[in-house]
PDB file of C-alpha atoms in Angstrom:
ATOM      1  CA  MET A  28      70.869 122.226 114.423  1.00 43.00           C
ATOM      2  CA  ASN A  29      72.436 118.431 114.915  1.00 51.00           C
ATOM      3  CA  ASP A  30      76.694 117.672 115.251  1.00 53.00           C
ATOM      4  CA  ALA A  31      76.611 115.881 112.139  1.00 52.00           C
ATOM      5  CA  VAL A  32      74.663 119.281 110.414  1.00 50.00           C
ATOM      6  CA  SER A  33      76.395 121.309 112.568  1.00 68.00           C
ATOM      7  CA  ARG A  34      80.468 119.960 111.354  1.00 70.00           C
ATOM      8  CA  GLU A  35      79.582 119.520 107.238  1.00 76.00           C
ATOM      9  CA  ASN A  36      78.705 123.626 107.582  1.00 78.00           C
ATOM     10  CA  VAL A  37      81.606 124.764 109.060  1.00 79.00           C
ATOM     11  CA  ALA A  38      83.398 122.324 107.023  1.00 80.00           C
ATOM     12  CA  ARG A  39      81.783 123.725 103.562  1.00 80.00           C
ATOM     13  CA  LYS A  40      83.000 127.396 104.719  1.00 80.00           C
ATOM     14  CA  LEU A  41      86.311 126.517 105.628  1.00 81.00           C
ATOM     15  CA  ALA A  42      86.380 124.599 101.997  1.00 80.00           C
ATOM     16  CA  ASP A  43      85.609 127.441 100.401  1.00 78.00           C
ATOM     17  CA  VAL A  44      89.015 129.725 101.308  1.00 78.00           C
ATOM     18  CA  GLY A  45      91.309 126.885 101.062  1.00 75.00           C
ATOM     19  CA  LEU A  46      90.594 125.482 104.812  1.00 80.00           C
ATOM     20  CA  SER A  47      89.915 121.644 106.719  1.00 80.00           C
ATOM     21  CA  LEU A  48      88.770 120.633 109.010  1.00 79.00           C
ATOM     22  CA  VAL A  49      89.524 117.179 110.791  1.00 81.00           C
ATOM     23  CA  GLU A  50      89.821 115.451 113.714  1.00 79.00           C
ATOM     24  CA  ARG A  51      92.815 115.133 116.526  1.00 77.00           C
ATOM     25  CA  GLY A  52      93.010 113.413 119.713  1.00 73.00           C
ATOM     26  CA  ASN A  53      94.123 115.249 122.763  1.00 71.00           C
ATOM     27  CA  GLN A  54      95.339 114.208 125.986  1.00 70.00           C
ATOM     28  CA  SER A  55      92.202 114.337 127.720  1.00 72.00           C
ATOM     29  CA  GLY A  56      91.126 110.712 126.016  1.00 70.00           C
ATOM     30  CA  GLY A  57      88.916 113.543 123.621  1.00 73.00           C
ATOM     31  CA  VAL A  58      88.672 114.669 119.933  1.00 75.00           C
ATOM     32  CA  ASP A  59      89.777 117.982 118.521  1.00 77.00           C
ATOM     33  CA  HIS A  60      88.353 119.291 115.557  1.00 82.00           C
ATOM     34  CA  VAL A  61      91.475 121.435 114.149  1.00 85.00           C
ATOM     35  CA  ILE A  62      91.110 123.916 110.823  1.00 86.00           C
ATOM     36  CA  VAL A  63      94.572 123.193 108.622  1.00 80.00           C
ATOM     37  CA  GLY A  64      95.156 125.972 105.695  1.00 78.00           C
ATOM     38  CA  ASP A  65      97.664 128.921 105.421  1.00 74.00           C
ATOM     39  CA  THR A  66      94.761 130.171 109.027  1.00 78.00           C
ATOM     40  CA  PHE A  67      95.413 133.919 109.283  1.00 72.00           C
ATOM     41  CA  PRO A  68      93.679 135.823 106.592  1.00 73.00           C
ATOM     42  CA  HIS A  69      90.445 133.949 107.689  1.00 77.00           C
ATOM     43  CA  ARG A  70      91.193 134.253 111.128  1.00 77.00           C
ATOM     44  CA  GLU A  71      87.295 136.138 111.611  1.00 78.00           C
ATOM     45  CA  LEU A  72      85.757 133.525 109.701  1.00 81.00           C
ATOM     46  CA  ILE A  73      87.334 130.854 111.604  1.00 84.00           C
ATOM     47  CA  LYS A  74      85.727 132.881 115.354  1.00 81.00           C
ATOM     48  CA  ARG A  75      82.773 133.900 113.470  1.00 81.00           C
ATOM     49  CA  LEU A  76      82.414 130.304 112.700  1.00 81.00           C
ATOM     50  CA  GLY A  77      82.791 128.498 116.700  1.00 81.00           C
ATOM     51  CA  GLY A  78      86.803 128.730 116.136  1.00 83.00           C
ATOM     52  CA  ARG A  79      89.103 129.246 118.676  1.00 83.00           C
ATOM     53  CA  TRP A  80      92.996 129.971 118.579  1.00 81.00           C
ATOM     54  CA  SER A  81      94.653 127.763 121.291  1.00 78.00           C
ATOM     55  CA  SER A  82      98.282 129.440 122.503  1.00 71.00           C
ATOM     56  CA  SER A  83      99.405 125.762 123.730  1.00 71.00           C
ATOM     57  CA  ASP A  84      98.953 124.075 120.501  1.00 72.00           C
ATOM     58  CA  LYS A  85      99.080 126.177 118.313  1.00 73.00           C
ATOM     59  CA  HIS A  86      96.969 125.955 115.911  1.00 78.00           C
ATOM     60  CA  TRP A  87      92.665 126.969 115.831  1.00 83.00           C
ATOM     61  CA  ARG A  88      89.772 124.101 117.323  1.00 82.00           C
ATOM     62  CA  LEU A  89      86.082 124.724 117.366  1.00 80.00           C
ATOM     63  CA  VAL A  90      84.310 124.699 120.004  1.00 72.00           C
ATOM     64  CA  GLU A  91      82.563 122.269 121.212  1.00 59.00           C
ATOM     65  CA  GLY A  92      79.117 121.738 119.343  1.00 52.00           C
ATOM     66  CA  PHE A  93      80.417 124.238 117.012  1.00 52.00           C
ATOM     67  CA  ALA A  94      78.003 126.207 118.522  1.00 44.00           C
ATOM     68  CA  GLY A  95      79.647 129.528 116.640  1.00 44.00           C
ATOM     69  CA  PRO A  96      76.876 132.504 116.669  1.00 42.00           C
ATOM     70  CA  GLY A  97      76.974 133.319 113.466  1.00 41.00           C
ATOM     71  CA  LEU A  98      77.436 129.734 111.775  1.00 37.00           C
ATOM     72  CA  ALA A  99      74.368 129.679 109.814  1.00 39.00           C
ATOM     73  CA  GLU A 100      74.291 133.481 108.310  1.00 40.00           C
ATOM     74  CA  ALA A 101      79.036 133.897 108.771  1.00 40.00           C
ATOM     75  CA  PRO A 102      79.782 135.198 105.094  1.00 41.00           C
ATOM     76  CA  LEU A 103      83.063 134.101 102.980  1.00 42.00           C
ATOM     77  CA  PRO A 104      85.470 136.713 102.449  1.00 43.00           C
ATOM     78  CA  GLY A 105      85.263 138.718  98.861  1.00 43.00           C
ATOM     79  CA  PRO A 106      88.667 138.059  96.154  1.00 41.00           C
ATOM     80  CA  GLY A 107      91.287 139.748  98.734  1.00 40.00           C
ATOM     81  CA  GLY A 108      90.479 137.617 101.447  1.00 40.00           C
ATOM     82  CA  GLY A 109      88.955 137.844 105.824  1.00 39.00           C
ATOM     83  CA  HIS A 110      91.934 139.430 107.610  1.00 40.00           C
ATOM     84  CA  SER A 111      91.835 142.576 109.064  1.00 39.00           C
ATOM     85  CA  TRP A 112      95.458 144.049 108.151  1.00 39.00           C
ATOM     86  CA  GLY A 113      94.641 147.672 106.721  1.00 41.00           C
ATOM     87  CA  GLY A 114      93.188 146.581 104.128  1.00 43.00           C
ATOM     88  CA  LYS A 115      91.465 144.507 101.345  1.00 52.00           C
ATOM     89  CA  HIS A 116      92.747 146.604  97.913  1.00 52.00           C
ATOM     90  CA  TYR A 117      96.783 145.153  98.192  1.00 57.00           C
ATOM     91  CA  HIS A 118      96.065 141.833  96.796  1.00 59.00           C
ATOM     92  CA  GLY A 119      94.682 143.486  93.683  1.00 73.00           C
ATOM     93  CA  HIS A 120      98.270 146.038  93.819  1.00 78.00           C
ATOM     94  CA  ARG A 121     100.882 143.835  94.049  1.00 80.00           C
ATOM     95  CA  ARG A 122      99.520 141.441  90.923  1.00 84.00           C
ATOM     96  CA  ARG A 123      99.533 144.684  89.158  1.00 86.00           C
ATOM     97  CA  LEU A 124     103.077 145.446  90.101  1.00 86.00           C
ATOM     98  CA  ARG A 125     103.883 142.052  88.741  1.00 85.00           C
ATOM     99  CA  ASP A 126     102.455 142.162  85.736  1.00 86.00           C
ATOM    100  CA  ARG A 127     104.120 145.993  85.674  1.00 86.00           C
ATOM    101  CA  PHE A 128     107.532 144.374  86.069  1.00 86.00           C
ATOM    102  CA  ILE A 129     107.305 141.644  84.174  1.00 86.00           C
ATOM    103  CA  GLU A 130     105.001 143.593  80.610  1.00 83.00           C
ATOM    104  CA  THR A 131     106.506 146.297  80.220  1.00 81.00           C
ATOM    105  CA  SER A 132     110.513 147.705  81.235  1.00 80.00           C
ATOM    106  CA  PRO A 133     111.937 147.129  84.650  1.00 84.00           C
ATOM    107  CA  ALA A 134     113.537 149.927  84.757  1.00 86.00           C
ATOM    108  CA  SER A 135     109.649 152.364  84.362  1.00 85.00           C
ATOM    109  CA  LEU A 136     109.596 151.480  88.050  1.00 89.00           C
ATOM    110  CA  ALA A 137     110.774 153.585  90.883  1.00 92.00           C
ATOM    111  CA  ASP A 138     112.827 152.606  93.735  1.00 95.00           C
ATOM    112  CA  TYR A 139     110.188 152.214  96.341  1.00 94.00           C
ATOM    113  CA  GLU A 140     108.385 150.270  93.582  1.00 94.00           C
ATOM    114  CA  LEU A 141     111.855 147.539  92.838  1.00 95.00           C
ATOM    115  CA  LEU A 142     111.731 147.393  96.285  1.00 96.00           C
ATOM    116  CA  GLU A 143     108.616 146.654  97.530  1.00 94.00           C
ATOM    117  CA  LEU A 144     108.394 143.510  94.741  1.00 93.00           C
ATOM    118  CA  LEU A 145     110.744 142.618  96.491  1.00 94.00           C
ATOM    119  CA  LEU A 146     109.284 142.837  99.936  1.00 95.00           C
ATOM    120  CA  PHE A 147     106.243 140.790  98.316  1.00 92.00           C
ATOM    121  CA  PHE A 148     108.528 137.255  99.555  1.00 92.00           C
ATOM    122  CA  SER A 149     108.875 138.036 103.095  1.00 91.00           C
ATOM    123  CA  VAL A 150     105.861 140.248 103.797  1.00 89.00           C
ATOM    124  CA  HIS A 151     103.373 138.213 105.147  1.00 78.00           C
ATOM    125  CA  ARG A 152      99.763 139.427 103.740  1.00 74.00           C
ATOM    126  CA  ARG A 153     100.196 142.874 103.601  1.00 81.00           C
ATOM    127  CA  ASP A 154     100.594 146.266 101.724  1.00 87.00           C
ATOM    128  CA  THR A 155     104.410 146.877 101.235  1.00 90.00           C
ATOM    129  CA  LYS A 156     104.398 149.397  99.962  1.00 92.00           C
ATOM    130  CA  PRO A 157     104.747 151.902 102.778  1.00 93.00           C
ATOM    131  CA  ILE A 158     107.255 149.681 103.768  1.00 94.00           C
ATOM    132  CA  ALA A 159     110.060 150.434 100.675  1.00 96.00           C
ATOM    133  CA  LYS A 160     109.206 153.656 101.019  1.00 96.00           C
ATOM    134  CA  ALA A 161     109.542 154.083 104.744  1.00 95.00           C
ATOM    135  CA  MET A 162     112.464 151.740 103.660  1.00 96.00           C
ATOM    136  CA  ILE A 163     114.753 154.012 101.255  1.00 95.00           C
ATOM    137  CA  GLU A 164     113.673 157.491 103.690  1.00 95.00           C
ATOM    138  CA  ARG A 165     115.482 155.927 106.762  1.00 94.00           C
ATOM    139  CA  PHE A 166     118.104 154.237 104.885  1.00 94.00           C
ATOM    140  CA  GLY A 167     118.576 157.284 101.814  1.00 92.00           C
ATOM    141  CA  GLY A 168     118.435 154.949  98.625  1.00 93.00           C
ATOM    142  CA  LEU A 169     117.706 152.019  96.870  1.00 94.00           C
ATOM    143  CA  GLY A 170     120.988 151.167  97.639  1.00 93.00           C
ATOM    144  CA  ALA A 171     121.532 151.971 101.594  1.00 93.00           C
ATOM    145  CA  ALA A 172     118.145 149.889 101.997  1.00 95.00           C
ATOM    146  CA  LEU A 173     119.884 146.616 100.186  1.00 95.00           C
ATOM    147  CA  ALA A 174     122.936 147.181 102.526  1.00 92.00           C
ATOM    148  CA  ALA A 175     121.873 147.939 105.961  1.00 92.00           C
ATOM    149  CA  GLU A 176     123.708 146.371 108.720  1.00 90.00           C
ATOM    150  CA  HIS A 177     120.038 143.175 109.839  1.00 89.00           C
ATOM    151  CA  ALA A 178     119.569 144.754 113.329  1.00 90.00           C
ATOM    152  CA  ARG A 179     118.372 147.964 111.412  1.00 92.00           C
ATOM    153  CA  TYR A 180     115.540 146.691 109.607  1.00 93.00           C
ATOM    154  CA  ALA A 181     113.561 146.801 112.606  1.00 92.00           C
ATOM    155  CA  GLU A 182     113.100 150.559 112.766  1.00 91.00           C
ATOM    156  CA  ILE A 183     111.275 150.689 109.862  1.00 92.00           C
ATOM    157  CA  PRO A 184     107.349 151.152 110.658  1.00 90.00           C
ATOM    158  CA  GLY A 185     105.790 147.563 109.791  1.00 87.00           C
ATOM    159  CA  LEU A 186     108.549 145.634 110.239  1.00 87.00           C
ATOM    160  CA  GLU A 187     109.306 146.519 114.483  1.00 81.00           C
ATOM    161  CA  PRO A 188     109.025 143.742 117.089  1.00 74.00           C
ATOM    162  CA  PRO A 189     105.225 142.837 117.724  1.00 66.00           C
ATOM    163  CA  ARG A 190     104.332 143.914 121.412  1.00 63.00           C
ATOM    164  CA  GLU A 191     103.165 140.832 124.226  1.00 54.00           C
ATOM    165  CA  GLU A 192      99.637 142.065 123.683  1.00 48.00           C
ATOM    166  CA  ASP A 193      99.643 142.133 120.033  1.00 49.00           C
ATOM    167  CA  GLY A 194      99.014 137.591 120.555  1.00 52.00           C
ATOM    168  CA  ASP A 195     100.736 134.469 119.110  1.00 53.00           C
ATOM    169  CA  GLU A 196      99.203 134.647 116.113  1.00 55.00           C
ATOM    170  CA  TRP A 197     100.236 139.011 114.988  1.00 52.00           C
ATOM    171  CA  THR A 198     103.935 138.235 116.464  1.00 57.00           C
ATOM    172  CA  LYS A 199     104.445 134.840 114.675  1.00 64.00           C
ATOM    173  CA  ASN A 200     103.891 136.426 111.479  1.00 68.00           C
ATOM    174  CA  ARG A 201     105.764 139.780 112.625  1.00 72.00           C
ATOM    175  CA  THR A 202     109.225 138.468 113.717  1.00 78.00           C
ATOM    176  CA  ASP A 203     108.427 135.896 110.307  1.00 85.00           C
ATOM    177  CA  ASP A 204     108.219 139.499 108.560  1.00 88.00           C
ATOM    178  CA  LEU A 205     111.298 141.506 109.836  1.00 89.00           C
ATOM    179  CA  HIS A 206     113.377 138.025 109.590  1.00 90.00           C
ATOM    180  CA  PHE A 207     112.516 136.578 105.612  1.00 92.00           C
ATOM    181  CA  THR A 208     112.945 140.292 104.722  1.00 94.00           C
ATOM    182  CA  SER A 209     116.799 141.142 106.708  1.00 94.00           C
ATOM    183  CA  VAL A 210     117.757 137.566 104.651  1.00 95.00           C
ATOM    184  CA  LEU A 211     116.067 138.415 101.667  1.00 96.00           C
ATOM    185  CA  LEU A 212     117.410 141.636 101.206  1.00 96.00           C
ATOM    186  CA  LYS A 213     120.631 140.683 102.096  1.00 95.00           C
ATOM    187  CA  ALA A 214     121.088 137.575  99.955  1.00 96.00           C
ATOM    188  CA  VAL A 215     120.121 140.014  97.150  1.00 96.00           C
ATOM    189  CA  HIS A 216     122.440 142.377  98.208  1.00 96.00           C
ATOM    190  CA  GLU A 217     125.276 139.712  98.168  1.00 95.00           C
ATOM    191  CA  THR A 218     124.260 138.186  94.910  1.00 96.00           C
ATOM    192  CA  ILE A 219     125.446 141.828  93.558  1.00 95.00           C
ATOM    193  CA  VAL A 220     128.269 142.009  94.932  1.00 94.00           C
ATOM    194  CA  ARG A 221     129.062 138.761  93.637  1.00 94.00           C
ATOM    195  CA  VAL A 222     128.638 139.827  89.997  1.00 93.00           C
ATOM    196  CA  LEU A 223     130.404 142.567  89.889  1.00 93.00           C
ATOM    197  CA  LYS A 224     133.233 141.313  91.616  1.00 91.00           C
ATOM    198  CA  GLU A 225     132.524 139.003  88.605  1.00 89.00           C
ATOM    199  CA  PRO A 226     135.053 140.547  86.270  1.00 87.00           C
ATOM    200  CA  ILE A 227     137.241 141.839  88.850  1.00 87.00           C
ATOM    201  CA  ARG A 228     138.684 138.404  89.771  1.00 84.00           C
ATOM    202  CA  THR A 229     138.279 136.282  86.302  1.00 81.00           C
ATOM    203  CA  ALA A 230     140.068 138.870  84.171  1.00 76.00           C
ATOM    204  CA  THR A 231     144.099 139.127  84.165  1.00 76.00           C
ATOM    205  CA  PRO A 232     145.664 141.321  84.759  1.00 80.00           C
ATOM    206  CA  ILE A 233     142.496 143.325  85.457  1.00 80.00           C
ATOM    207  CA  ALA A 234     141.336 145.369  83.061  1.00 72.00           C
ATOM    208  CA  SER A 235     138.571 147.224  83.729  1.00 84.00           C
ATOM    209  CA  TRP A 236     138.918 150.947  86.339  1.00 88.00           C
ATOM    210  CA  SER A 237     135.556 151.804  86.465  1.00 89.00           C
ATOM    211  CA  ALA A 238     134.362 147.547  86.879  1.00 90.00           C
ATOM    212  CA  LEU A 239     136.128 147.889  90.333  1.00 92.00           C
ATOM    213  CA  THR A 240     135.601 150.945  91.780  1.00 92.00           C
ATOM    214  CA  ASP A 241     131.110 149.602  90.575  1.00 93.00           C
ATOM    215  CA  TYR A 242     132.393 146.507  93.027  1.00 93.00           C
ATOM    216  CA  LEU A 243     133.891 148.748  95.929  1.00 93.00           C
ATOM    217  CA  GLN A 244     131.303 150.649  96.067  1.00 93.00           C
ATOM    218  CA  ALA A 245     128.393 148.881  95.654  1.00 93.00           C
ATOM    219  CA  SER A 246     130.378 146.209  98.406  1.00 92.00           C
ATOM    220  CA  MET A 247     131.546 149.492 100.633  1.00 92.00           C
ATOM    221  CA  ALA A 248     129.662 152.211 100.197  1.00 90.00           C
ATOM    222  CA  HIS A 249     126.936 152.175 102.698  1.00 90.00           C
ATOM    223  CA  GLY A 250     128.862 150.622 106.002  1.00 86.00           C
ATOM    224  CA  ALA A 251     127.919 151.389 109.130  1.00 85.00           C
ATOM    225  CA  ALA A 252     131.668 151.599 109.946  1.00 86.00           C
ATOM    226  CA  GLU A 253     134.793 152.054 108.532  1.00 90.00           C
ATOM    227  CA  GLN A 254     137.017 149.340 107.293  1.00 91.00           C
ATOM    228  CA  PHE A 255     139.834 148.647 105.424  1.00 91.00           C
ATOM    229  CA  ARG A 256     140.095 146.430 102.309  1.00 93.00           C
ATOM    230  CA  ILE A 257     143.344 145.239 100.797  1.00 95.00           C
ATOM    231  CA  LEU A 258     143.404 143.508  96.899  1.00 96.00           C
ATOM    232  CA  PHE A 259     146.933 141.872  96.939  1.00 97.00           C
ATOM    233  CA  LEU A 260     147.273 141.601  92.850  1.00 95.00           C
ATOM    234  CA  ASP A 261     149.962 139.012  90.962  1.00 93.00           C
ATOM    235  CA  ARG A 262     153.184 139.953  88.877  1.00 92.00           C
ATOM    236  CA  LYS A 263     150.452 140.097  85.540  1.00 91.00           C
ATOM    237  CA  ASN A 264     147.843 142.300  87.706  1.00 91.00           C
ATOM    238  CA  GLY A 265     145.800 139.502  88.312  1.00 91.00           C
ATOM    239  CA  LEU A 266     143.271 139.180  91.596  1.00 92.00           C
ATOM    240  CA  LEU A 267     145.605 136.869  94.025  1.00 93.00           C
ATOM    241  CA  ARG A 268     143.061 137.754  97.111  1.00 93.00           C
ATOM    242  CA  ASP A 269     140.249 140.340  97.991  1.00 93.00           C
ATOM    243  CA  GLU A 270     140.664 140.604 102.556  1.00 93.00           C
ATOM    244  CA  VAL A 271     139.255 142.587 104.827  1.00 90.00           C
ATOM    245  CA  GLN A 272     142.132 143.750 107.235  1.00 87.00           C
ATOM    246  CA  SER A 273     139.928 145.179 108.812  1.00 82.00           C
ATOM    247  CA  ARG A 274     137.141 146.563 110.587  1.00 81.00           C
ATOM    248  CA  GLY A 275     137.062 150.266 113.515  1.00 74.00           C
ATOM    249  CA  THR A 276     134.824 152.960 114.421  1.00 72.00           C
ATOM    250  CA  VAL A 277     132.553 155.325 112.172  1.00 66.00           C
ATOM    251  CA  ASP A 278     135.167 157.358 111.979  1.00 64.00           C
ATOM    252  CA  HIS A 279     138.298 154.946 112.167  1.00 70.00           C
ATOM    253  CA  THR A 280     139.471 151.394 111.821  1.00 76.00           C
ATOM    254  CA  PRO A 281     143.246 150.718 112.796  1.00 80.00           C
ATOM    255  CA  LEU A 282     145.686 149.103 109.662  1.00 86.00           C
ATOM    256  CA  TYR A 283     149.246 148.056 110.715  1.00 88.00           C
ATOM    257  CA  PRO A 284     152.035 147.736 107.933  1.00 91.00           C
ATOM    258  CA  ARG A 285     153.475 144.478 108.750  1.00 92.00           C
ATOM    259  CA  GLU A 286     150.315 143.246 109.129  1.00 93.00           C
ATOM    260  CA  VAL A 287     150.046 144.525 106.005  1.00 94.00           C
ATOM    261  CA  VAL A 288     153.287 143.331 104.475  1.00 95.00           C
ATOM    262  CA  LYS A 289     152.983 139.840 106.238  1.00 94.00           C
ATOM    263  CA  ARG A 290     150.299 138.949 104.520  1.00 95.00           C
ATOM    264  CA  ALA A 291     151.267 140.117 101.005  1.00 96.00           C
ATOM    265  CA  LEU A 292     154.373 137.711 101.680  1.00 96.00           C
ATOM    266  CA  GLU A 293     152.401 134.887 102.655  1.00 96.00           C
ATOM    267  CA  LEU A 294     150.376 135.379  99.655  1.00 96.00           C
ATOM    268  CA  SER A 295     153.027 136.080  97.008  1.00 96.00           C
ATOM    269  CA  ALA A 296     151.942 139.378  95.996  1.00 96.00           C
ATOM    270  CA  SER A 297     153.409 141.254  94.285  1.00 96.00           C
ATOM    271  CA  ALA A 298     151.474 144.329  94.472  1.00 96.00           C
ATOM    272  CA  ILE A 299     148.165 145.768  96.353  1.00 96.00           C
ATOM    273  CA  ILE A 300     145.416 148.173  96.025  1.00 95.00           C
ATOM    274  CA  MET A 301     144.264 149.419  98.572  1.00 95.00           C
ATOM    275  CA  VAL A 302     140.514 150.447  99.503  1.00 95.00           C
ATOM    276  CA  HIS A 303     138.907 152.239 102.621  1.00 94.00           C
ATOM    277  CA  ASN A 304     135.630 153.599 103.756  1.00 93.00           C
ATOM    278  CA  HIS A 305     134.698 156.604 105.212  1.00 93.00           C
ATOM    279  CA  PRO A 306     130.792 156.561 106.687  1.00 91.00           C
ATOM    280  CA  SER A 307     130.449 159.560 106.553  1.00 89.00           C
ATOM    281  CA  GLY A 308     130.056 159.737 102.740  1.00 89.00           C
ATOM    282  CA  ASP A 309     132.939 162.698 102.033  1.00 91.00           C
ATOM    283  CA  PRO A 310     135.641 159.991 100.053  1.00 93.00           C
ATOM    284  CA  THR A 311     138.471 163.098 100.885  1.00 93.00           C
ATOM    285  CA  PRO A 312     141.867 162.196 102.525  1.00 93.00           C
ATOM    286  CA  SER A 313     142.260 163.109 106.188  1.00 91.00           C
ATOM    287  CA  LYS A 314     145.952 163.693 107.051  1.00 92.00           C
ATOM    288  CA  ALA A 315     146.057 160.900 109.017  1.00 91.00           C
ATOM    289  CA  ASP A 316     145.108 158.386 105.590  1.00 92.00           C
ATOM    290  CA  ILE A 317     147.930 160.322 104.306  1.00 94.00           C
ATOM    291  CA  GLU A 318     150.195 159.693 106.635  1.00 93.00           C
ATOM    292  CA  MET A 319     149.168 155.836 106.833  1.00 93.00           C
ATOM    293  CA  THR A 320     149.498 155.729 103.303  1.00 94.00           C
ATOM    294  CA  ARG A 321     152.146 156.827 103.498  1.00 95.00           C
ATOM    295  CA  GLN A 322     153.762 154.106 105.409  1.00 94.00           C
ATOM    296  CA  VAL A 323     152.525 151.941 104.287  1.00 95.00           C
ATOM    297  CA  ILE A 324     154.044 152.201 101.121  1.00 96.00           C
ATOM    298  CA  GLU A 325     156.923 152.749 102.741  1.00 95.00           C
ATOM    299  CA  ALA A 326     156.958 148.847 104.657  1.00 96.00           C
ATOM    300  CA  LEU A 327     156.177 147.271 101.292  1.00 96.00           C
ATOM    301  CA  GLU A 328     159.494 148.654  99.507  1.00 95.00           C
ATOM    302  CA  THR A 329     161.424 147.071 101.779  1.00 95.00           C
ATOM    303  CA  VAL A 330     159.799 143.248 100.318  1.00 96.00           C
ATOM    304  CA  GLY A 331     159.777 144.756  97.076  1.00 96.00           C
ATOM    305  CA  VAL A 332     155.723 145.327  96.964  1.00 96.00           C
ATOM    306  CA  GLN A 333     154.028 147.902  94.511  1.00 95.00           C
ATOM    307  CA  MET A 334     151.186 149.375  96.706  1.00 95.00           C
ATOM    308  CA  HIS A 335     148.825 150.629  93.253  1.00 95.00           C
ATOM    309  CA  ASP A 336     146.555 152.830  94.383  1.00 95.00           C
ATOM    310  CA  HIS A 337     144.644 153.790  97.652  1.00 96.00           C
ATOM    311  CA  VAL A 338     140.698 154.245  96.952  1.00 96.00           C
ATOM    312  CA  ILE A 339     138.064 155.507  99.765  1.00 96.00           C
ATOM    313  CA  VAL A 340     134.613 155.364  99.382  1.00 96.00           C
ATOM    314  CA  GLY A 341     131.795 157.632 100.092  1.00 93.00           C
ATOM    315  CA  LYS A 342     128.765 157.435  99.016  1.00 90.00           C
ATOM    316  CA  ASN A 343     128.047 158.597  96.105  1.00 87.00           C
ATOM    317  CA  ARG A 344     131.089 158.351  94.563  1.00 91.00           C
ATOM    318  CA  HIS A 345     135.160 157.347  95.536  1.00 95.00           C
ATOM    319  CA  LEU A 346     138.543 159.301  95.799  1.00 95.00           C
ATOM    320  CA  SER A 347     141.922 157.522  94.027  1.00 94.00           C
ATOM    321  CA  PHE A 348     145.095 158.822  96.012  1.00 95.00           C
ATOM    322  CA  LYS A 349     147.025 158.455  92.604  1.00 92.00           C
ATOM    323  CA  ALA A 350     144.237 160.017  90.720  1.00 92.00           C
ATOM    324  CA  GLN A 351     145.248 162.986  93.244  1.00 92.00           C
ATOM    325  CA  LYS A 352     148.742 162.752  92.934  1.00 92.00           C
ATOM    326  CA  LEU A 353     149.509 161.689  96.361  1.00 91.00           C
ATOM    327  CA  ILE A 354     151.247 158.965  95.872  1.00 88.00           C
TER     328      ILE A 354
END
């Protein structure tokens, strides 16, 4: 087989899977025949055609002479692609799940299926169902999976960091999967929090206690460490500012009454709602919580600022000091 025929056959087989063969000059003054396009799903086909991965140039090129051992007989991949990432069934599954989401009620999807659907947009050509199920199991629910710290996604089977021996292209795709999954899920979580905050931010006065607690649950319930948040209110009980005052450890965060008073005066606030979370999930106040609340109330009274409530946020519920007659 001469070079022209060989080149034509290779180009045809590559074109059938959406790839192109182009000539590029190399450093030695010769020409490399480089495969262009989304090569990753078609690695096995490219190898059979005589392709070799260049770690230095980060591309696939054909060896001199186009003499791949199976050139004439190299089969084209069937529907689903020609790669080896856990089978080909997930292509049809992705389409079916998307169709279910669009054509039926989204509420019909299980939590792991909704998460799986999101992962379609961040995980590179792999079955996302086991990843979604592992997230739900590891973090304890859909909300907790969306709110998890960036670093914790690397604990999930299928998103763990690649090994050195995996090779450059595998490593790049695994690294991208983890990065884009983290960005996507954190963006979705932040979007949910902002949507829930809108009626609180725009209403004067804050009209709905349930809207407020929904927002606080979404933004704080799944934190790995305690944090104190203060909502500063104006004379009409409209929201002036929503600020995290301090972050601490898994079971403690410091809050200094004088700093709360100082910030209230800076904002000309007339009242505050104090909020903190319990990462343990149990919103029952400790003696230290009750004593600290009393100290903040006394400090605020000296400058004529009221504390309307202190809310402790747990995993699935919250506790109001006012409702419990603790203030």
